[in-house]
Amino acid sequence: MISWELRLVISYEGYREALKRIDFARKNNLDRLELNSLRLKVIPNEIVSLTQLKHLYLDHNQITEITEAVAYLTQLKYLYLHNNQLTTIPKKIAYLTQLRELSLGNNQLKEIPEVITSLTQLLYLSLGNNQLTKIPKEIAYLTRLLKLSLSNIQLTKIPKEIAYLTRLQELYLNNNQLKEIPEVITSLTQLKRLYLANNSLNPDLATAYDQGLDAVMAYLRAKKEAEIVLNEAKLILIGEGEVGKSSLLGALRGDPWQEGRSTTHGIEIKQVKIIDPSSNTEITFNGWDFGGQRVYRPTHQLFFSAPAVYLVIWKPREGPQQGFVREWITLITNREPDAKILVVATHGGPGRRQPDINKQELLEHFGKDTILGFFHVDSKTKQEDGYCSNLEKKKEAIATVAK
């Protein structure tokens, strides 16, 4: 077993050797530098002088971070950092816009930063054998990729944005936790090699994989053609406390009116079925009723997702400012810029204060593609006919947005 002192000596000797090679490369204006297998713990800052470098080998060391010095090597085309102890990728890697190959396999990376989208010239990217659990959607920007290695990183899902990598020829997904792969992979018409070994593939996909790439593509095309429209959507009701969100959800469901309904705490999810009048098709909504107390707001935003129909609820007698209508819409759009929102005033009906809200100002600020309508309803059923004021118009609007 190597002692700590001996390891220190070996590491120091490796660093001295690295400095000698850097000096030699500088004096001879070399565009290739090999510093691999030197037991380096850090990248020498002296490397900053080698602005002519195109090939840099730093693999098989003990490097824990990519120093800023590397960012100055803007002519780099090939950077090899596999088999190290990297935990993060610095933002300044975005300066290496000429990179063609980037090897980061066998490290301890936990996430891929968005700045990697700046490396649009990449042809080869290796991220295998890290601690990643997902691949960001931003990978779609790397449209020149020919080879992508995502082996052994605990993946459970492949983002559909992978469809943008239309030049991809080799895709390594082996040794993960995949049960399925997205049908959009059929758009990768240049794909020649697909590796899926050692995953928990469903039986049909596993059988197709055993028969080869053509069989996998045939399976995915067949699955895509057999897709069934589920007619389901997400309905999110938000607003201040005690503005009538739960009562409105109950009215949409057709539940009996509850006098003195208790305030919602946290989130309640209930199904709502609405008939789309244009097609006479029943749409099933999963209605998310969010408690309006301020303490819940930071966590509620985690559940805001598009596509969904958002209902921002407010009470006319308290006014839109007291109901924080604008603030709630901002919370939604900050999280989901493409969200579709309906603004609903509750406690309406005869004898009640009618909605008084600056519709034009909200439309100009958030846009007509975001706010799709203003409504007022009375969730309490009338004794004479059992109907709620304006509820049917509201249902039609919800169905239209969902469709």
Coordinates of C-alpha atoms in Angstrom, one line a residue:
M1 CA 0.0 0.0 0.0
I2 CA 1.4 3.4 -1.0
S3 CA 2.0 5.7 1.9
W4 CA 0.7 9.3 2.1
E5 CA 4.2 10.7 1.9
L6 CA 5.0 8.6 -1.2
R7 CA 1.8 9.7 -2.9
L8 CA 2.8 13.4 -2.2
V9 CA 6.2 12.8 -3.8
I10 CA 4.7 11.1 -6.8
S11 CA 2.2 13.9 -7.3
Y12 CA 4.9 16.6 -6.9
E13 CA 7.1 14.8 -9.5
G14 CA 4.1 14.6 -11.8
Y15 CA 3.5 18.3 -11.4
R16 CA 7.2 19.1 -12.2
E17 CA 7.0 16.9 -15.3
A18 CA 3.9 18.8 -16.4
L19 CA 5.7 22.1 -16.1
K20 CA 8.6 20.8 -18.2
R21 CA 6.2 19.6 -20.9
I22 CA 4.3 23.0 -20.8
D23 CA 7.6 24.8 -21.2
F24 CA 8.7 22.6 -24.1
A25 CA 5.4 23.1 -25.8
R26 CA 5.6 26.9 -25.4
K27 CA 9.1 27.1 -26.8
N28 CA 8.3 24.9 -29.8
N29 CA 4.9 26.4 -30.4
L30 CA 3.3 23.0 -30.2
D31 CA -0.5 22.6 -30.7
R32 CA -0.6 19.3 -28.8
L33 CA 0.1 18.7 -25.1
E34 CA -0.1 15.4 -23.2
L35 CA -0.3 15.7 -19.4
N36 CA -2.2 12.5 -18.9
S37 CA -1.3 9.9 -16.2
L38 CA 0.9 12.3 -14.2
R39 CA -1.2 12.0 -11.0
L40 CA -1.9 15.7 -11.2
K41 CA -4.3 17.1 -8.6
V42 CA -4.6 20.5 -10.3
I43 CA -4.1 21.9 -13.8
P44 CA -0.9 24.1 -13.8
N45 CA -1.7 27.8 -14.3
E46 CA 1.3 28.0 -16.6
I47 CA -0.8 26.3 -19.3
V48 CA -2.4 29.7 -19.9
S49 CA 0.5 30.7 -22.1
L50 CA -0.2 27.9 -24.6
T51 CA -2.9 29.8 -26.5
Q52 CA -2.0 27.9 -29.7
L53 CA -3.1 24.5 -28.3
K54 CA -5.6 22.4 -30.2
H55 CA -5.1 19.1 -28.4
L56 CA -4.9 18.8 -24.6
Y57 CA -4.8 15.5 -22.8
L58 CA -5.4 15.7 -19.0
D59 CA -7.0 12.3 -18.6
H60 CA -6.1 9.7 -16.0
N61 CA -5.1 12.2 -13.3
Q62 CA -6.6 13.2 -9.9
I63 CA -7.9 16.6 -11.0
T64 CA -10.9 17.9 -9.0
E65 CA -11.7 21.1 -10.9
I66 CA -11.2 22.7 -14.3
T67 CA -9.2 25.9 -13.6
E68 CA -9.8 29.3 -15.3
A69 CA -6.5 28.9 -17.1
V70 CA -8.1 26.4 -19.5
A71 CA -10.6 29.1 -20.5
Y72 CA -7.8 31.0 -22.2
L73 CA -7.1 28.1 -24.6
T74 CA -9.7 29.3 -27.0
Q75 CA -8.2 27.4 -30.0
L76 CA -8.7 24.0 -28.3
K77 CA -10.5 21.5 -30.5
Y78 CA -9.8 18.3 -28.4
L79 CA -10.0 18.3 -24.6
Y80 CA -9.7 15.0 -22.7
L81 CA -10.5 15.1 -19.0
H82 CA -11.8 11.5 -18.4
N83 CA -10.7 9.5 -15.5
N84 CA -10.3 12.3 -13.0
Q85 CA -12.3 13.5 -9.9
L86 CA -14.2 16.4 -11.4
T87 CA -17.4 17.3 -9.6
T88 CA -18.5 20.4 -11.6
I89 CA -18.1 21.9 -15.1
P90 CA -17.2 25.7 -14.8
K91 CA -19.2 28.3 -16.7
K92 CA -16.0 29.5 -18.4
I93 CA -15.8 26.4 -20.4
A94 CA -18.2 28.3 -22.7
Y95 CA -15.2 30.2 -24.0
L96 CA -14.0 27.0 -25.7
T97 CA -16.3 27.4 -28.7
Q98 CA -13.9 25.6 -31.1
L99 CA -14.1 22.3 -29.3
R100 CA -14.8 19.3 -31.4
E101 CA -14.3 16.6 -28.8
L102 CA -14.9 16.8 -25.1
S103 CA -14.3 13.7 -22.9
L104 CA -15.6 14.0 -19.3
G105 CA -16.2 10.3 -18.6
N106 CA -15.3 8.6 -15.3
N107 CA -15.6 11.6 -13.1
Q108 CA -18.0 12.6 -10.3
L109 CA -20.2 15.1 -12.2
K110 CA -23.7 15.5 -10.8
E111 CA -25.1 17.8 -13.4
I112 CA -24.5 19.4 -16.8
P113 CA -24.6 23.2 -16.8
E114 CA -26.5 25.1 -19.4
V115 CA -23.3 26.7 -20.6
I116 CA -22.4 23.6 -22.5
T117 CA -24.9 24.8 -25.1
S118 CA -22.2 27.3 -26.2
L119 CA -20.1 24.4 -27.5
T120 CA -22.0 24.1 -30.7
Q121 CA -19.1 22.7 -32.7
L122 CA -18.9 19.5 -30.7
L123 CA -18.8 16.3 -32.7
Y124 CA -18.1 14.0 -29.7
L125 CA -19.2 14.3 -26.1
S126 CA -18.5 11.7 -23.5
L127 CA -20.3 11.9 -20.1
G128 CA -20.4 8.3 -19.1
N129 CA -19.5 6.9 -15.7
N130 CA -20.6 10.0 -13.7
Q131 CA -23.2 10.6 -11.0
L132 CA -25.7 12.2 -13.4
T133 CA -29.3 11.2 -13.2
K134 CA -30.7 13.2 -16.0
I135 CA -29.7 14.9 -19.3
P136 CA -30.8 18.5 -19.6
K137 CA -33.0 19.6 -22.5
E138 CA -30.3 22.1 -23.5
I139 CA -28.4 19.2 -25.1
A140 CA -30.6 19.9 -28.2
Y141 CA -28.3 22.8 -29.0
L142 CA -25.4 20.5 -29.8
T143 CA -26.8 19.7 -33.3
R144 CA -23.4 18.8 -34.8
L145 CA -22.8 15.8 -32.5
L146 CA -21.9 12.6 -34.2
K147 CA -21.2 10.6 -31.1
L148 CA -22.7 10.9 -27.6
S149 CA -21.8 8.7 -24.6
L150 CA -24.3 8.5 -21.7
S151 CA -23.4 5.1 -20.3
N152 CA -23.5 4.2 -16.7
I153 CA -25.0 7.5 -15.3
Q154 CA -28.2 6.2 -13.7
L155 CA -30.5 7.5 -16.4
T156 CA -34.2 6.7 -16.1
K157 CA -35.4 8.9 -19.0
I158 CA -34.1 10.3 -22.2
P159 CA -35.3 13.8 -23.1
K160 CA -37.3 14.1 -26.2
E161 CA -35.0 17.0 -27.3
I162 CA -32.5 14.4 -28.4
A163 CA -34.5 14.4 -31.6
Y164 CA -32.6 17.6 -32.6
L165 CA -29.3 15.7 -32.8
T166 CA -30.1 14.6 -36.4
R167 CA -26.4 14.0 -37.3
L168 CA -25.9 11.5 -34.5
Q169 CA -24.3 8.3 -35.6
E170 CA -23.4 6.6 -32.3
L171 CA -25.5 6.8 -29.1
Y172 CA -24.3 5.0 -25.9
L173 CA -27.0 4.4 -23.3
N174 CA -25.9 1.1 -21.8
N175 CA -25.7 0.4 -18.1
N176 CA -28.5 2.8 -17.0
Q177 CA -32.0 2.3 -15.6
L178 CA -34.0 2.8 -18.7
K179 CA -37.2 0.9 -19.3
E180 CA -38.2 2.8 -22.5
I181 CA -36.7 5.2 -25.0
P182 CA -38.6 8.0 -26.7
E183 CA -40.2 7.4 -30.1
V184 CA -38.4 10.6 -31.3
I185 CA -35.2 8.6 -31.7
T186 CA -36.7 7.4 -35.0
S187 CA -35.8 10.9 -36.3
L188 CA -32.1 10.2 -35.9
T189 CA -31.8 8.9 -39.4
Q190 CA -28.0 8.9 -39.4
L191 CA -27.8 6.6 -36.4
K192 CA -25.6 3.6 -37.0
R193 CA -25.0 2.3 -33.5
L194 CA -27.3 2.3 -30.5
Y195 CA -26.1 0.7 -27.2
L196 CA -28.8 -0.3 -24.7
A197 CA -27.2 -3.3 -22.9
N198 CA -27.7 -3.6 -19.1
N199 CA -30.9 -1.6 -18.8
S200 CA -34.3 -2.7 -17.4
L201 CA -35.9 -2.5 -20.9
N202 CA -39.5 -3.6 -21.2
P203 CA -39.9 -7.1 -22.8
D204 CA -40.9 -5.8 -26.3
L205 CA -38.0 -3.3 -26.5
A206 CA -35.6 -5.8 -25.1
T207 CA -36.6 -8.3 -27.8
A208 CA -36.2 -5.7 -30.5
Y209 CA -32.8 -4.7 -29.2
D210 CA -31.6 -8.3 -29.4
Q211 CA -32.5 -8.2 -33.1
G212 CA -30.5 -5.0 -33.9
L213 CA -31.0 -1.3 -34.6
D214 CA -33.5 -1.8 -37.5
A215 CA -35.8 -3.8 -35.2
V216 CA -35.5 -1.1 -32.5
M217 CA -36.5 1.6 -35.0
A218 CA -39.4 -0.5 -36.3
Y219 CA -40.6 -1.0 -32.7
L220 CA -40.5 2.7 -32.0
R221 CA -42.3 3.6 -35.2
A222 CA -45.0 1.0 -34.5
K223 CA -45.4 2.4 -31.0
K224 CA -45.7 5.9 -32.2
E225 CA -48.4 5.0 -34.7
A226 CA -50.3 3.2 -32.0
E227 CA -50.4 6.1 -29.6
I228 CA -53.8 6.8 -28.1
V229 CA -55.1 10.2 -27.2
L230 CA -56.0 10.1 -23.5
N231 CA -57.9 13.4 -23.4
E232 CA -56.4 14.3 -20.0
A233 CA -55.1 17.6 -18.9
K234 CA -53.9 19.4 -15.8
L235 CA -56.1 22.2 -14.2
I236 CA -54.3 24.4 -11.7
L237 CA -56.3 26.8 -9.4
I238 CA -54.3 29.4 -7.6
G239 CA -55.0 32.6 -5.7
E240 CA -55.1 34.1 -2.3
G241 CA -56.6 32.3 0.6
E242 CA -60.5 32.2 0.9
V243 CA -61.2 33.5 -2.6
G244 CA -63.2 30.5 -3.5
K245 CA -60.8 28.1 -5.3
S246 CA -62.1 24.9 -3.6
S247 CA -65.7 26.0 -4.1
L248 CA -65.1 26.6 -7.8
L249 CA -63.4 23.2 -8.2
G250 CA -66.4 21.6 -6.4
A251 CA -68.8 23.4 -8.8
L252 CA -66.8 22.3 -11.8
R253 CA -67.1 18.7 -10.5
G254 CA -70.8 19.0 -9.8
D255 CA -70.3 18.5 -6.1
P256 CA -73.1 19.7 -3.7
W257 CA -72.5 23.2 -2.4
Q258 CA -70.8 23.3 1.0
E259 CA -71.5 26.3 3.3
G260 CA -68.6 27.4 5.4
R261 CA -66.1 25.2 3.5
S262 CA -62.8 25.0 5.4
T263 CA -59.6 26.6 4.0
T264 CA -57.3 24.4 1.9
H265 CA -53.9 23.8 3.3
G266 CA -51.2 22.6 0.9
I267 CA -52.5 21.0 -2.2
E268 CA -55.7 18.9 -3.0
I269 CA -56.0 17.1 -6.3
K270 CA -59.5 16.1 -7.6
Q271 CA -60.7 14.9 -11.0
V272 CA -63.0 17.1 -13.1
K273 CA -64.8 15.9 -16.2
I274 CA -65.8 18.5 -18.8
I275 CA -67.4 18.0 -22.2
D276 CA -65.8 19.9 -25.1
P277 CA -68.8 21.4 -26.9
S278 CA -67.0 21.6 -30.2
S279 CA -66.3 17.9 -30.5
N280 CA -68.6 16.5 -27.8
T281 CA -65.5 14.8 -26.3
E282 CA -65.1 14.3 -22.6
I283 CA -61.9 15.7 -21.2
T284 CA -60.6 14.5 -17.8
F285 CA -58.8 17.2 -15.8
N286 CA -56.7 16.6 -12.7
G287 CA -57.7 19.7 -10.7
W288 CA -54.9 21.0 -8.4
D289 CA -56.3 23.2 -5.7
F290 CA -53.5 25.2 -4.1
G291 CA -53.8 26.7 -0.6
G292 CA -53.4 30.5 -0.9
Q293 CA -51.4 31.1 2.3
R294 CA -48.1 32.9 1.6
V295 CA -46.1 30.2 3.3
Y296 CA -46.9 27.7 0.5
R297 CA -46.0 29.9 -2.4
P298 CA -42.3 28.8 -2.8
T299 CA -43.3 25.1 -3.0
H300 CA -46.4 25.6 -5.1
Q301 CA -44.2 27.0 -8.0
L302 CA -42.5 23.6 -8.2
F303 CA -45.8 22.1 -9.5
F304 CA -46.4 24.8 -12.1
S305 CA -45.9 23.1 -15.4
A306 CA -47.0 23.5 -19.0
P307 CA -49.1 22.2 -20.7
A308 CA -51.8 23.0 -18.2
V309 CA -54.8 25.3 -17.8
Y310 CA -54.2 27.9 -15.0
L311 CA -57.1 29.6 -13.2
V312 CA -56.0 32.7 -11.3
I313 CA -58.9 33.3 -8.8
W314 CA -59.7 36.6 -7.1
K315 CA -62.7 38.0 -5.1
P316 CA -64.3 41.2 -6.5
R317 CA -65.3 42.7 -3.2
E318 CA -61.7 42.7 -2.1
G319 CA -60.3 43.9 -5.5
P320 CA -57.6 42.6 -7.8
Q321 CA -54.9 44.3 -5.9
Q322 CA -55.9 42.7 -2.6
G323 CA -56.2 39.4 -4.6
F324 CA -52.7 39.8 -5.9
V325 CA -53.8 38.9 -9.4
R326 CA -50.8 40.4 -11.2
E327 CA -48.4 38.8 -8.7
W328 CA -49.9 35.3 -9.2
I329 CA -49.7 35.6 -12.9
T330 CA -46.1 36.6 -12.6
L331 CA -45.3 33.6 -10.4
I332 CA -46.7 31.3 -13.1
T333 CA -45.0 33.0 -16.1
N334 CA -41.7 33.1 -14.3
R335 CA -41.8 29.4 -14.0
E336 CA -43.6 28.6 -17.3
P337 CA -43.4 31.4 -19.9
D338 CA -45.7 29.5 -22.2
A339 CA -48.5 29.0 -19.7
K340 CA -52.2 29.6 -20.6
I341 CA -54.1 31.5 -18.0
L342 CA -57.8 32.3 -17.3
V343 CA -58.5 35.0 -14.8
V344 CA -61.7 34.2 -12.7
A345 CA -63.6 36.4 -10.3
T346 CA -65.6 34.4 -7.8
H347 CA -68.6 35.2 -5.6
G348 CA -70.4 36.7 -8.6
G349 CA -74.1 36.6 -9.5
P350 CA -77.1 39.0 -9.0
G351 CA -76.6 41.6 -6.3
R352 CA -72.9 41.0 -5.9
R353 CA -70.1 43.4 -6.8
Q354 CA -69.1 42.8 -10.4
P355 CA -65.5 42.3 -11.4
D356 CA -63.5 45.6 -11.7
I357 CA -60.1 44.7 -13.1
N358 CA -57.8 46.5 -15.7
K359 CA -58.0 43.8 -18.3
Q360 CA -56.1 45.9 -20.9
E361 CA -53.2 46.6 -18.6
L362 CA -52.8 42.9 -17.8
L363 CA -53.1 41.9 -21.5
E364 CA -50.5 44.4 -22.5
H365 CA -48.1 43.3 -19.8
F366 CA -48.4 39.5 -20.1
G367 CA -49.8 39.2 -23.7
K368 CA -52.9 37.8 -25.2
D369 CA -51.2 34.4 -25.8
T370 CA -50.8 34.1 -22.0
I371 CA -54.1 35.5 -20.6
L372 CA -56.9 33.9 -22.7
G373 CA -59.9 35.3 -20.9
F374 CA -61.6 36.9 -17.9
F375 CA -64.6 35.4 -16.2
H376 CA -66.8 35.8 -13.2
V377 CA -68.7 32.9 -11.6
D378 CA -70.9 32.1 -8.6
S379 CA -70.0 28.7 -7.4
K380 CA -73.1 28.4 -5.3
T381 CA -76.0 26.7 -7.1
K382 CA -79.2 28.6 -7.4
Q383 CA -82.2 27.1 -5.6
E384 CA -84.6 27.5 -8.5
D385 CA -82.6 25.7 -11.2
G386 CA -79.6 24.1 -9.5
Y387 CA -77.2 26.0 -11.8
C388 CA -74.2 28.2 -11.1
S389 CA -74.0 31.6 -12.7
N390 CA -71.6 31.6 -15.8
L391 CA -70.2 28.2 -14.9
E392 CA -71.0 26.7 -18.3
K393 CA -69.1 29.5 -20.1
K394 CA -66.2 28.8 -17.8
K395 CA -66.2 25.1 -18.6
E396 CA -66.3 25.8 -22.4
A397 CA -63.2 28.1 -22.0
I398 CA -61.3 25.5 -20.0
A399 CA -62.1 22.8 -22.5
T400 CA -61.0 25.1 -25.4
V401 CA -57.7 25.9 -23.8
A402 CA -57.0 22.3 -22.9
K403 CA -57.8 21.1 -26.4

